[in-house]
PDB file of C-alpha atoms in Angstrom:
ATOM      1  CA  MET A   1       0.935   9.678 -23.777  1.00 62.00           C
ATOM      2  CA  ILE A   2      -0.048   6.509 -21.871  1.00 78.00           C
ATOM      3  CA  GLU A   3      -3.683   5.528 -22.140  1.00 93.00           C
ATOM      4  CA  ARG A   4      -5.664   5.962 -18.934  1.00 96.00           C
ATOM      5  CA  VAL A   5      -7.169   2.872 -17.264  1.00 98.00           C
ATOM      6  CA  ARG A   6     -10.749   2.600 -17.581  1.00 98.00           C
ATOM      7  CA  VAL A   7     -12.424   1.363 -14.384  1.00 98.00           C
ATOM      8  CA  ALA A   8     -15.844   0.187 -13.523  1.00 98.00           C
ATOM      9  CA  VAL A   9     -16.862  -0.133  -9.834  1.00 98.00           C
ATOM     10  CA  VAL A  10     -19.543  -2.266  -8.075  1.00 98.00           C
ATOM     11  CA  GLY A  11     -20.725  -0.639  -4.860  1.00 97.00           C
ATOM     12  CA  VAL A  12     -20.928   3.142  -4.446  1.00 98.00           C
ATOM     13  CA  GLY A  13     -20.052   3.085  -0.661  1.00 96.00           C
ATOM     14  CA  ASN A  14     -17.365   4.577   1.411  1.00 96.00           C
ATOM     15  CA  ASN A  15     -14.521   2.771  -0.351  1.00 97.00           C
ATOM     16  CA  THR A  16     -15.556   4.108  -3.609  1.00 98.00           C
ATOM     17  CA  SER A  17     -15.955   7.583  -2.186  1.00 98.00           C
ATOM     18  CA  ALA A  18     -12.448   7.412  -0.877  1.00 98.00           C
ATOM     19  CA  LEU A  19     -11.090   6.244  -4.380  1.00 98.00           C
ATOM     20  CA  VAL A  20     -12.863   8.696  -6.494  1.00 98.00           C
ATOM     21  CA  GLN A  21     -12.150  11.668  -4.250  1.00 98.00           C
ATOM     22  CA  GLY A  22      -8.605  10.657  -3.856  1.00 97.00           C
ATOM     23  CA  LEU A  23      -8.039  10.349  -7.717  1.00 97.00           C
ATOM     24  CA  ALA A  24      -9.183  13.881  -8.018  1.00 97.00           C
ATOM     25  CA  LEU A  25      -7.024  15.230  -5.178  1.00 97.00           C
ATOM     26  CA  TYR A  26      -3.939  13.555  -6.486  1.00 96.00           C
ATOM     27  CA  ARG A  27      -4.466  14.567  -9.981  1.00 95.00           C
ATOM     28  CA  GLN A  28      -5.005  18.301  -8.957  1.00 96.00           C
ATOM     29  CA  SER A  29      -2.394  18.520  -6.368  1.00 95.00           C
ATOM     30  CA  GLY A  30       0.478  16.177  -7.661  1.00 94.00           C
ATOM     31  CA  SER A  31       0.999  15.155  -4.040  1.00 95.00           C
ATOM     32  CA  LEU A  32       2.547  11.827  -3.103  1.00 94.00           C
ATOM     33  CA  VAL A  33       1.498  11.843   0.363  1.00 96.00           C
ATOM     34  CA  GLY A  34       0.118   8.297   1.312  1.00 96.00           C
ATOM     35  CA  ILE A  35       1.148   6.804  -2.030  1.00 96.00           C
ATOM     36  CA  ARG A  36       2.978   3.454  -1.795  1.00 93.00           C
ATOM     37  CA  ARG A  37       3.860   3.230  -5.605  1.00 96.00           C
ATOM     38  CA  PRO A  38       3.631   6.598  -7.657  1.00 97.00           C
ATOM     39  CA  VAL A  39       3.965   4.498 -10.848  1.00 97.00           C
ATOM     40  CA  VAL A  40       3.062   0.883 -11.737  1.00 97.00           C
ATOM     41  CA  ASP A  41       4.286  -0.365 -15.018  1.00 95.00           C
ATOM     42  CA  GLY A  42       4.197   3.159 -16.288  1.00 96.00           C
ATOM     43  CA  LEU A  43       0.634   4.124 -14.945  1.00 97.00           C
ATOM     44  CA  GLY A  44       0.482   6.918 -12.501  1.00 96.00           C
ATOM     45  CA  VAL A  45      -1.881   7.503  -9.701  1.00 95.00           C
ATOM     46  CA  GLY A  46      -3.936   9.956 -11.922  1.00 93.00           C
ATOM     47  CA  ASP A  47      -4.010   7.577 -14.929  1.00 96.00           C
ATOM     48  CA  ILE A  48      -7.325   6.086 -14.062  1.00 97.00           C
ATOM     49  CA  ASP A  49     -10.962   7.113 -15.020  1.00 97.00           C
ATOM     50  CA  VAL A  50     -14.014   5.577 -13.551  1.00 98.00           C
ATOM     51  CA  VAL A  51     -16.238   4.926 -16.390  1.00 98.00           C
ATOM     52  CA  ALA A  52     -19.145   2.939 -14.906  1.00 98.00           C
ATOM     53  CA  ALA A  53     -20.613   2.324 -11.531  1.00 98.00           C
ATOM     54  CA  PHE A  54     -23.138  -0.042 -10.094  1.00 98.00           C
ATOM     55  CA  ALA A  55     -25.172  -0.123  -7.019  1.00 97.00           C
ATOM     56  CA  THR A  56     -28.276  -1.624  -5.628  1.00 94.00           C
ATOM     57  CA  SER A  57     -29.399   1.441  -3.635  1.00 94.00           C
ATOM     58  CA  GLU A  58     -32.450   3.088  -5.076  1.00 95.00           C
ATOM     59  CA  GLU A  59     -31.358   6.518  -3.979  1.00 96.00           C
ATOM     60  CA  LYS A  60     -28.038   6.196  -5.802  1.00 97.00           C
ATOM     61  CA  ALA A  61     -29.269   4.711  -8.952  1.00 96.00           C
ATOM     62  CA  GLY A  62     -29.373   7.276 -11.756  1.00 97.00           C
ATOM     63  CA  ARG A  63     -27.234   9.791  -9.831  1.00 97.00           C
ATOM     64  CA  ASP A  64     -24.012  11.102 -11.175  1.00 98.00           C
ATOM     65  CA  LEU A  65     -21.232   9.232  -9.424  1.00 98.00           C
ATOM     66  CA  THR A  66     -19.784  12.251  -7.832  1.00 97.00           C
ATOM     67  CA  GLU A  67     -23.044  12.934  -6.118  1.00 98.00           C
ATOM     68  CA  ALA A  68     -23.857   9.378  -5.176  1.00 98.00           C
ATOM     69  CA  ILE A  69     -20.793   8.938  -3.096  1.00 98.00           C
ATOM     70  CA  PHE A  70     -21.919  11.513  -0.690  1.00 98.00           C
ATOM     71  CA  LEU A  71     -25.333   9.979  -0.047  1.00 97.00           C
ATOM     72  CA  ALA A  72     -26.307   8.193   3.192  1.00 94.00           C
ATOM     73  CA  PRO A  73     -25.275   5.865   4.573  1.00 95.00           C
ATOM     74  CA  ASN A  74     -21.886   6.881   3.265  1.00 96.00           C
ATOM     75  CA  ASN A  75     -19.782   8.816   6.024  1.00 95.00           C
ATOM     76  CA  PHE A  76     -16.289   9.086   4.564  1.00 97.00           C
ATOM     77  CA  PRO A  77     -15.349  12.755   4.878  1.00 96.00           C
ATOM     78  CA  ARG A  78     -14.952  15.112   1.880  1.00 97.00           C
ATOM     79  CA  LEU A  79     -11.253  15.481   0.898  1.00 97.00           C
ATOM     80  CA  ASN A  80      -9.833  18.917   0.134  1.00 94.00           C
ATOM     81  CA  CYS A  81     -10.237  18.859  -3.628  1.00 95.00           C
ATOM     82  CA  ASP A  82     -12.575  20.072  -6.550  1.00 95.00           C
ATOM     83  CA  LEU A  83     -14.878  17.264  -7.592  1.00 95.00           C
ATOM     84  CA  PRO A  84     -16.442  18.060 -10.972  1.00 91.00           C
ATOM     85  CA  ARG A  85     -19.231  15.930 -12.223  1.00 93.00           C
ATOM     86  CA  ALA A  86     -18.086  12.614 -13.389  1.00 93.00           C
ATOM     87  CA  GLY A  87     -20.758  12.240 -16.132  1.00 96.00           C
ATOM     88  CA  VAL A  88     -21.030   8.652 -15.019  1.00 97.00           C
ATOM     89  CA  PRO A  89     -24.606   7.849 -13.880  1.00 97.00           C
ATOM     90  CA  VAL A  90     -24.883   4.981 -11.339  1.00 98.00           C
ATOM     91  CA  THR A  91     -26.485   1.990 -12.882  1.00 97.00           C
ATOM     92  CA  LYS A  92     -28.788  -0.436 -10.955  1.00 95.00           C
ATOM     93  CA  GLY A  93     -26.680  -3.287  -9.935  1.00 94.00           C
ATOM     94  CA  LEU A  94     -27.362  -7.032  -9.950  1.00 93.00           C
ATOM     95  CA  VAL A  95     -29.711  -8.542  -7.554  1.00 83.00           C
ATOM     96  CA  ASP A  96     -29.253 -12.052  -8.984  1.00 82.00           C
ATOM     97  CA  ALA A  97     -27.574 -13.966 -11.892  1.00 84.00           C
ATOM     98  CA  THR A  98     -30.192 -13.119 -14.372  1.00 90.00           C
ATOM     99  CA  GLY A  99     -28.784  -9.672 -14.704  1.00 93.00           C
ATOM    100  CA  VAL A 100     -25.230 -10.820 -15.883  1.00 96.00           C
ATOM    101  CA  PRO A 101     -25.869 -10.018 -19.552  1.00 96.00           C
ATOM    102  CA  ARG A 102     -27.142  -6.639 -18.782  1.00 96.00           C
ATOM    103  CA  VAL A 103     -23.940  -5.785 -16.718  1.00 97.00           C
ATOM    104  CA  ALA A 104     -21.675  -7.297 -19.287  1.00 97.00           C
ATOM    105  CA  ALA A 105     -23.179  -5.089 -21.955  1.00 97.00           C
ATOM    106  CA  ALA A 106     -22.758  -1.933 -19.544  1.00 97.00           C
ATOM    107  CA  LEU A 107     -19.070  -2.880 -19.141  1.00 97.00           C
ATOM    108  CA  ALA A 108     -18.336  -2.007 -22.753  1.00 94.00           C
ATOM    109  CA  GLY A 109     -15.207   0.206 -22.915  1.00 92.00           C
ATOM    110  CA  ALA A 110     -14.038  -0.777 -19.472  1.00 98.00           C
ATOM    111  CA  GLU A 111     -10.980  -2.666 -18.736  1.00 98.00           C
ATOM    112  CA  VAL A 112     -11.188  -3.415 -15.113  1.00 98.00           C
ATOM    113  CA  LEU A 113     -14.093  -4.230 -12.938  1.00 98.00           C
ATOM    114  CA  LEU A 114     -13.496  -3.451  -9.194  1.00 98.00           C
ATOM    115  CA  TYR A 115     -15.970  -5.415  -6.942  1.00 98.00           C
ATOM    116  CA  SER A 116     -16.256  -3.209  -3.850  1.00 97.00           C
ATOM    117  CA  ALA A 117     -19.733  -4.148  -2.649  1.00 94.00           C
ATOM    118  CA  PRO A 118     -20.209  -5.452   1.083  1.00 89.00           C
ATOM    119  CA  SER A 119     -18.883  -8.901   1.803  1.00 89.00           C
ATOM    120  CA  GLY A 120     -21.223 -11.785   2.586  1.00 86.00           C
ATOM    121  CA  ARG A 121     -22.823 -11.946  -0.859  1.00 90.00           C
ATOM    122  CA  PRO A 122     -20.669 -14.765  -2.520  1.00 93.00           C
ATOM    123  CA  GLU A 123     -23.400 -15.485  -5.263  1.00 94.00           C
ATOM    124  CA  THR A 124     -23.480 -11.812  -6.226  1.00 95.00           C
ATOM    125  CA  ALA A 125     -19.639 -11.553  -6.326  1.00 96.00           C
ATOM    126  CA  ARG A 126     -19.406 -14.640  -8.703  1.00 97.00           C
ATOM    127  CA  ALA A 127     -22.182 -13.171 -10.807  1.00 97.00           C
ATOM    128  CA  TYR A 128     -20.190  -9.932 -11.269  1.00 98.00           C
ATOM    129  CA  ALA A 129     -17.089 -11.964 -12.141  1.00 98.00           C
ATOM    130  CA  GLU A 130     -18.965 -13.907 -14.720  1.00 97.00           C
ATOM    131  CA  ALA A 131     -20.219 -10.503 -16.280  1.00 97.00           C
ATOM    132  CA  ALA A 132     -16.457  -9.267 -16.210  1.00 98.00           C
ATOM    133  CA  ARG A 133     -15.300 -12.490 -18.008  1.00 98.00           C
ATOM    134  CA  ALA A 134     -18.242 -12.246 -20.689  1.00 97.00           C
ATOM    135  CA  ALA A 135     -17.177  -8.636 -21.319  1.00 98.00           C
ATOM    136  CA  GLY A 136     -13.523  -9.394 -21.601  1.00 98.00           C
ATOM    137  CA  VAL A 137     -12.602  -7.277 -18.492  1.00 98.00           C
ATOM    138  CA  ALA A 138     -10.200  -7.881 -15.638  1.00 98.00           C
ATOM    139  CA  PHE A 139     -11.886  -8.640 -12.238  1.00 98.00           C
ATOM    140  CA  ILE A 140     -10.746  -7.452  -8.717  1.00 98.00           C
ATOM    141  CA  ASN A 141     -12.559  -8.913  -5.766  1.00 98.00           C
ATOM    142  CA  THR A 142     -11.960  -6.650  -2.673  1.00 97.00           C
ATOM    143  CA  THR A 143     -14.371  -8.821  -0.429  1.00 95.00           C
ATOM    144  CA  SER A 144     -13.703 -11.873   1.641  1.00 93.00           C
ATOM    145  CA  ASP A 145     -16.137 -13.838  -0.400  1.00 94.00           C
ATOM    146  CA  PRO A 146     -14.248 -16.597  -2.380  1.00 96.00           C
ATOM    147  CA  VAL A 147     -13.834 -15.674  -6.021  1.00 97.00           C
ATOM    148  CA  ALA A 148     -10.201 -15.809  -6.998  1.00 98.00           C
ATOM    149  CA  ARG A 149      -9.984 -18.791  -4.571  1.00 97.00           C
ATOM    150  CA  ASP A 150     -12.462 -20.658  -6.794  1.00 97.00           C
ATOM    151  CA  PRO A 151     -10.301 -22.911  -8.863  1.00 97.00           C
ATOM    152  CA  HIS A 152     -12.884 -23.203 -11.565  1.00 97.00           C
ATOM    153  CA  LEU A 153     -13.455 -19.483 -11.960  1.00 97.00           C
ATOM    154  CA  LEU A 154      -9.749 -18.920 -11.926  1.00 98.00           C
ATOM    155  CA  SER A 155      -9.114 -21.272 -14.604  1.00 98.00           C
ATOM    156  CA  SER A 156     -11.747 -19.886 -16.718  1.00 98.00           C
ATOM    157  CA  PHE A 157     -10.165 -16.316 -16.405  1.00 98.00           C
ATOM    158  CA  GLU A 158      -6.855 -17.890 -17.213  1.00 98.00           C
ATOM    159  CA  ALA A 159      -8.255 -19.574 -20.341  1.00 97.00           C
ATOM    160  CA  ALA A 160      -9.832 -16.317 -21.443  1.00 98.00           C
ATOM    161  CA  GLY A 161      -6.504 -14.328 -20.869  1.00 98.00           C
ATOM    162  CA  LEU A 162      -8.158 -12.115 -18.233  1.00 98.00           C
ATOM    163  CA  PRO A 163      -6.658 -11.118 -14.890  1.00 98.00           C
ATOM    164  CA  LEU A 164      -8.572 -12.220 -11.730  1.00 98.00           C
ATOM    165  CA  LEU A 165      -7.185 -10.633  -8.592  1.00 98.00           C
ATOM    166  CA  GLY A 166      -8.603 -11.313  -4.990  1.00 95.00           C
ATOM    167  CA  ASP A 167      -9.632 -12.156  -2.399  1.00 96.00           C
ATOM    168  CA  ASP A 168     -10.064  -9.351   0.396  1.00 95.00           C
ATOM    169  CA  LEU A 169      -7.945  -6.388   0.620  1.00 94.00           C
ATOM    170  CA  ALA A 170      -5.098  -6.205   3.123  1.00 93.00           C
ATOM    171  CA  SER A 171      -5.625  -2.558   4.043  1.00 94.00           C
ATOM    172  CA  GLN A 172      -2.784  -0.142   3.453  1.00 96.00           C
ATOM    173  CA  PHE A 173      -2.111   0.053   7.129  1.00 95.00           C
ATOM    174  CA  GLY A 174      -4.743  -2.011   8.784  1.00 92.00           C
ATOM    175  CA  THR A 175      -5.084  -4.339  11.698  1.00 93.00           C
ATOM    176  CA  SER A 176      -3.987  -7.445   9.872  1.00 91.00           C
ATOM    177  CA  VAL A 177      -0.842  -5.873   8.418  1.00 93.00           C
ATOM    178  CA  VAL A 178       0.078  -4.578  11.761  1.00 95.00           C
ATOM    179  CA  HIS A 179      -0.551  -7.697  13.657  1.00 95.00           C
ATOM    180  CA  ASN A 180       1.203  -9.779  11.163  1.00 92.00           C
ATOM    181  CA  ALA A 181       4.214  -7.704  11.332  1.00 94.00           C
ATOM    182  CA  LEU A 182       4.248  -7.705  15.083  1.00 96.00           C
ATOM    183  CA  LEU A 183       3.959 -11.593  15.109  1.00 94.00           C
ATOM    184  CA  ARG A 184       6.749 -11.903  12.603  1.00 94.00           C
ATOM    185  CA  LEU A 185       8.938  -9.565  14.652  1.00 95.00           C
ATOM    186  CA  LEU A 186       8.392 -11.727  17.781  1.00 94.00           C
ATOM    187  CA  ALA A 187       9.389 -14.939  16.092  1.00 93.00           C
ATOM    188  CA  GLU A 188      12.408 -13.153  14.336  1.00 95.00           C
ATOM    189  CA  ARG A 189      13.686 -12.129  17.779  1.00 96.00           C
ATOM    190  CA  GLY A 190      13.252 -15.459  19.318  1.00 96.00           C
ATOM    191  CA  LEU A 191      10.403 -14.847  21.631  1.00 96.00           C
ATOM    192  CA  THR A 192       7.642 -17.498  22.242  1.00 95.00           C
ATOM    193  CA  LEU A 193       4.179 -16.586  21.640  1.00 95.00           C
ATOM    194  CA  VAL A 194       1.618 -17.418  24.373  1.00 95.00           C
ATOM    195  CA  SER A 195      -1.481 -15.927  22.934  1.00 95.00           C
ATOM    196  CA  SER A 196      -2.654 -12.867  20.749  1.00 96.00           C
ATOM    197  CA  TYR A 197      -5.805 -11.263  19.803  1.00 95.00           C
ATOM    198  CA  GLN A 198      -7.342  -8.523  17.660  1.00 96.00           C
ATOM    199  CA  VAL A 199     -10.557  -6.511  18.041  1.00 96.00           C
ATOM    200  CA  ASN A 200     -11.945  -4.183  15.405  1.00 95.00           C
ATOM    201  CA  LEU A 201     -14.455  -1.655  15.675  1.00 96.00           C
ATOM    202  CA  GLY A 202     -15.979   0.545  12.958  1.00 95.00           C
ATOM    203  CA  GLY A 203     -18.860   2.683  11.856  1.00 93.00           C
ATOM    204  CA  THR A 204     -19.237   2.048   8.204  1.00 91.00           C
ATOM    205  CA  GLU A 205     -21.942   0.125   6.514  1.00 85.00           C
ATOM    206  CA  ASP A 206     -19.432  -2.764   5.697  1.00 83.00           C
ATOM    207  CA  PHE A 207     -18.872  -3.083   9.389  1.00 88.00           C
ATOM    208  CA  ARG A 208     -22.633  -3.258  10.050  1.00 86.00           C
ATOM    209  CA  ASN A 209     -23.027  -5.893   7.295  1.00 82.00           C
ATOM    210  CA  LEU A 210     -20.205  -7.954   8.610  1.00 81.00           C
ATOM    211  CA  VAL A 211     -21.569  -7.976  12.044  1.00 81.00           C
ATOM    212  CA  ASP A 212     -24.805  -9.463  10.705  1.00 75.00           C
ATOM    213  CA  ASN A 213     -23.002 -11.733   8.025  1.00 71.00           C
ATOM    214  CA  PRO A 214     -19.485 -12.670   9.410  1.00 67.00           C
ATOM    215  CA  ASN A 215     -19.299 -15.474   6.799  1.00 64.00           C
ATOM    216  CA  THR A 216     -15.729 -15.870   5.577  1.00 61.00           C
ATOM    217  CA  LYS A 217     -14.414 -12.567   7.095  1.00 66.00           C
ATOM    218  CA  LYS A 218     -12.818 -14.169  10.133  1.00 67.00           C
ATOM    219  CA  GLN A 219     -11.180 -16.902   8.057  1.00 73.00           C
ATOM    220  CA  SER A 220      -9.720 -14.140   5.714  1.00 68.00           C
ATOM    221  CA  LYS A 221      -8.324 -12.219   8.690  1.00 67.00           C
ATOM    222  CA  LEU A 222      -6.610 -15.408   9.846  1.00 71.00           C
ATOM    223  CA  ASN A 223      -5.379 -16.152   6.436  1.00 75.00           C
ATOM    224  CA  ALA A 224      -3.661 -12.791   6.494  1.00 69.00           C
ATOM    225  CA  LEU A 225      -1.774 -13.765   9.780  1.00 69.00           C
ATOM    226  CA  SER A 226      -0.738 -17.069   8.293  1.00 69.00           C
ATOM    227  CA  ASP A 227       2.479 -16.683   6.470  1.00 59.00           C
ATOM    228  CA  GLY A 228       6.035 -17.380   7.528  1.00 49.00           C
ATOM    229  CA  ASN A 229       6.515 -17.807  11.362  1.00 46.00           C
ATOM    230  CA  ALA A 230       3.146 -16.266  11.893  1.00 47.00           C
ATOM    231  CA  ALA A 231       1.506 -19.248  10.239  1.00 44.00           C
ATOM    232  CA  ASP A 232       3.061 -21.773  12.676  1.00 54.00           C
ATOM    233  CA  GLN A 233       1.853 -19.615  15.669  1.00 45.00           C
ATOM    234  CA  SER A 234      -1.581 -19.110  14.248  1.00 46.00           C
ATOM    235  CA  ALA A 235      -2.029 -22.894  13.460  1.00 44.00           C
ATOM    236  CA  ALA A 236      -1.157 -23.670  17.044  1.00 63.00           C
ATOM    237  CA  GLY A 237      -4.495 -21.804  18.034  1.00 84.00           C
ATOM    238  CA  LYS A 238      -2.663 -19.015  19.795  1.00 92.00           C
ATOM    239  CA  VAL A 239      -4.078 -16.111  17.706  1.00 92.00           C
ATOM    240  CA  GLU A 240      -7.676 -15.129  17.893  1.00 91.00           C
ATOM    241  CA  VAL A 241      -9.726 -12.585  15.947  1.00 89.00           C
ATOM    242  CA  ALA A 242     -12.711 -11.277  17.979  1.00 89.00           C
ATOM    243  CA  PRO A 243     -16.013 -10.693  16.027  1.00 84.00           C
ATOM    244  CA  LEU A 244     -16.334  -7.202  14.474  1.00 88.00           C
ATOM    245  CA  GLY A 245     -18.181  -4.522  16.406  1.00 93.00           C
ATOM    246  CA  TYR A 246     -20.236  -1.984  14.828  1.00 93.00           C
ATOM    247  CA  LEU A 247     -20.444   1.557  16.464  1.00 95.00           C
ATOM    248  CA  PRO A 248     -22.267   4.177  14.178  1.00 94.00           C
ATOM    249  CA  HIS A 249     -20.601   7.097  15.979  1.00 95.00           C
ATOM    250  CA  LEU A 250     -17.006   6.006  14.573  1.00 95.00           C
ATOM    251  CA  ARG A 251     -18.375   6.711  11.138  1.00 95.00           C
ATOM    252  CA  SER A 252     -15.647   5.911   8.497  1.00 95.00           C
ATOM    253  CA  GLN A 253     -12.953   5.347  11.239  1.00 96.00           C
ATOM    254  CA  LYS A 254     -11.901   1.994  12.382  1.00 96.00           C
ATOM    255  CA  VAL A 255     -10.476   1.385  15.924  1.00 97.00           C
ATOM    256  CA  ALA A 256      -8.476  -1.659  16.420  1.00 97.00           C
ATOM    257  CA  HIS A 257      -6.893  -3.184  19.568  1.00 97.00           C
ATOM    258  CA  LEU A 258      -4.150  -5.634  19.468  1.00 97.00           C
ATOM    259  CA  ASN A 259      -2.619  -7.654  22.398  1.00 98.00           C
ATOM    260  CA  ILE A 260       0.414  -9.955  22.249  1.00 97.00           C
ATOM    261  CA  GLU A 261       1.448 -12.059  25.301  1.00 97.00           C
ATOM    262  CA  ALA A 262       4.954 -13.892  24.934  1.00 96.00           C
ATOM    263  CA  GLN A 263       7.899 -15.195  26.810  1.00 97.00           C
ATOM    264  CA  GLY A 264      11.508 -14.051  26.421  1.00 97.00           C
ATOM    265  CA  TRP A 265      14.690 -15.395  27.914  1.00 97.00           C
ATOM    266  CA  GLY A 266      14.318 -17.361  31.023  1.00 97.00           C
ATOM    267  CA  GLU A 267      10.546 -17.658  30.359  1.00 97.00           C
ATOM    268  CA  THR A 268      10.014 -14.061  31.570  1.00 98.00           C
ATOM    269  CA  ALA A 269       6.660 -12.380  30.430  1.00 98.00           C
ATOM    270  CA  VAL A 270       6.523  -9.773  27.511  1.00 98.00           C
ATOM    271  CA  SER A 271       3.171  -8.052  26.966  1.00 98.00           C
ATOM    272  CA  LEU A 272       2.340  -5.642  24.145  1.00 98.00           C
ATOM    273  CA  ASP A 273      -0.946  -3.709  23.657  1.00 98.00           C
ATOM    274  CA  VAL A 274      -1.499  -1.546  20.551  1.00 98.00           C
ATOM    275  CA  LYS A 275      -4.395   0.752  19.500  1.00 98.00           C
ATOM    276  CA  LEU A 276      -4.738   1.584  15.879  1.00 97.00           C
ATOM    277  CA  THR A 277      -7.195   4.310  14.507  1.00 97.00           C
ATOM    278  CA  VAL A 278      -7.528   4.636  10.800  1.00 97.00           C
ATOM    279  CA  HIS A 279      -9.937   5.733   8.202  1.00 96.00           C
ATOM    280  CA  ASP A 280     -10.877   2.385   6.822  1.00 94.00           C
ATOM    281  CA  PRO A 281     -11.905   3.588   3.315  1.00 96.00           C
ATOM    282  CA  SER A 282      -8.652   5.326   3.025  1.00 97.00           C
ATOM    283  CA  GLY A 283      -6.926   2.111   3.666  1.00 96.00           C
ATOM    284  CA  ALA A 284      -8.890   0.375   1.060  1.00 97.00           C
ATOM    285  CA  ALA A 285      -8.196   3.044  -1.640  1.00 98.00           C
ATOM    286  CA  GLY A 286      -4.575   3.037  -0.992  1.00 97.00           C
ATOM    287  CA  VAL A 287      -4.506  -0.566  -2.026  1.00 98.00           C
ATOM    288  CA  ASN A 288      -7.047  -0.537  -4.747  1.00 98.00           C
ATOM    289  CA  ILE A 289      -5.047   1.952  -6.651  1.00 98.00           C
ATOM    290  CA  ASP A 290      -2.287  -0.543  -6.922  1.00 98.00           C
ATOM    291  CA  LEU A 291      -4.559  -3.421  -7.694  1.00 98.00           C
ATOM    292  CA  ILE A 292      -6.189  -1.529 -10.546  1.00 98.00           C
ATOM    293  CA  ARG A 293      -2.849  -0.673 -12.343  1.00 98.00           C
ATOM    294  CA  ILE A 294      -1.640  -4.135 -11.820  1.00 98.00           C
ATOM    295  CA  ALA A 295      -4.892  -5.707 -13.453  1.00 98.00           C
ATOM    296  CA  ALA A 296      -4.868  -3.234 -16.273  1.00 98.00           C
ATOM    297  CA  SER A 297      -1.142  -3.789 -17.097  1.00 98.00           C
ATOM    298  CA  ALA A 298      -1.755  -7.576 -17.046  1.00 98.00           C
ATOM    299  CA  LEU A 299      -4.750  -7.250 -19.241  1.00 98.00           C
ATOM    300  CA  ARG A 300      -2.821  -5.072 -21.731  1.00 97.00           C
ATOM    301  CA  ASN A 301      -0.002  -7.606 -21.844  1.00 97.00           C
ATOM    302  CA  GLY A 302      -2.272 -10.588 -22.268  1.00 97.00           C
ATOM    303  CA  ARG A 303      -1.575 -12.098 -18.837  1.00 97.00           C
ATOM    304  CA  GLY A 304      -4.637 -14.055 -17.637  1.00 98.00           C
ATOM    305  CA  GLY A 305      -5.381 -15.402 -14.253  1.00 98.00           C
ATOM    306  CA  TYR A 306      -4.057 -14.439 -10.975  1.00 98.00           C
ATOM    307  CA  CYS A 307      -1.017 -11.914 -10.723  1.00 98.00           C
ATOM    308  CA  ALA A 308       1.360 -12.824  -8.155  1.00 97.00           C
ATOM    309  CA  GLU A 309       2.563  -9.272  -7.651  1.00 97.00           C
ATOM    310  CA  ALA A 310      -0.749  -8.618  -5.976  1.00 98.00           C
ATOM    311  CA  THR A 311      -0.340 -10.986  -3.108  1.00 97.00           C
ATOM    312  CA  SER A 312       1.018  -8.655  -0.648  1.00 94.00           C
ATOM    313  CA  LEU A 313      -2.012  -6.400  -1.042  1.00 96.00           C
ATOM    314  CA  LEU A 314      -4.527  -9.200  -0.285  1.00 96.00           C
ATOM    315  CA  LYS A 315      -5.609 -11.047   2.808  1.00 94.00           C
ATOM    316  CA  SER A 316      -6.769 -14.272   1.002  1.00 95.00           C
ATOM    317  CA  PRO A 317      -5.177 -14.970  -2.406  1.00 96.00           C
ATOM    318  CA  PRO A 318      -5.568 -18.172  -4.308  1.00 96.00           C
ATOM    319  CA  GLY A 319      -4.396 -21.171  -2.109  1.00 93.00           C
ATOM    320  CA  THR A 320      -5.406 -19.838   1.149  1.00 93.00           C
ATOM    321  CA  ALA A 321      -8.385 -21.189   3.167  1.00 89.00           C
ATOM    322  CA  ILE A 322     -12.074 -20.455   2.486  1.00 83.00           C
TER     323      ILE A 322
END
């Protein structure tokens, strides 16, 4: 029997709620609905155990993980599954780099550290990466803060034989994925892009945080639109990403609006408007499940540094702009 992956999570918000509940649902039901890759290097969706969790929230610290994921301001809905107590108390997270040794010690027994805290805290993200390296644990950065794009940090993980994956998730079916696909289709069919934009609205704490601290998020979204033919169009300044909008009543749902204006044969006008509504945390969990298994497999096989097979799951892998 294959050994389950032992995962520690940083951040006990909506994304962690979606992941923890989803693991229980798929393990109990055997369903494959919404699963991109049922097996990755021999590891199934149910072959993951969360063994540690870190959060800065005073209300969540000390609570069992399966209780903490439902505390405010979390607003991801309850999935249709039984969720027994995890036996994993939430540990008080880092507030500065002085806590790195404490976190490294708490990671004993874990194989992968999934950094799922809010974006906009680059020093904290790097501190957790340093704790993972000290503990001999693979690190996944799901935020737009540059971690895997830091050449020095990436080199240190390579030297230690530890996987470092990041930065920023390309949601399972999110705005950037859809926008990129449409821009590529436009170029493949020979149309000329005139202009394009995307607007993203959401009601999670991550949206609220990113409205106040947009930092590297806009650049990360542009990175996600900058491959193949879409890269040439984006570089010409024809694609714009509007600032994020926080609307609490949307709760865990994200509403995105995309517009593309183009010209076809004879310079005739083509216009496309798309509205996308998704549960943002589900989109994160649908990608994290693959990243965790990629990182664990690489760790078990002694492959340090960045794993190229993770690239399609990320907005800003190493080599993209910061």
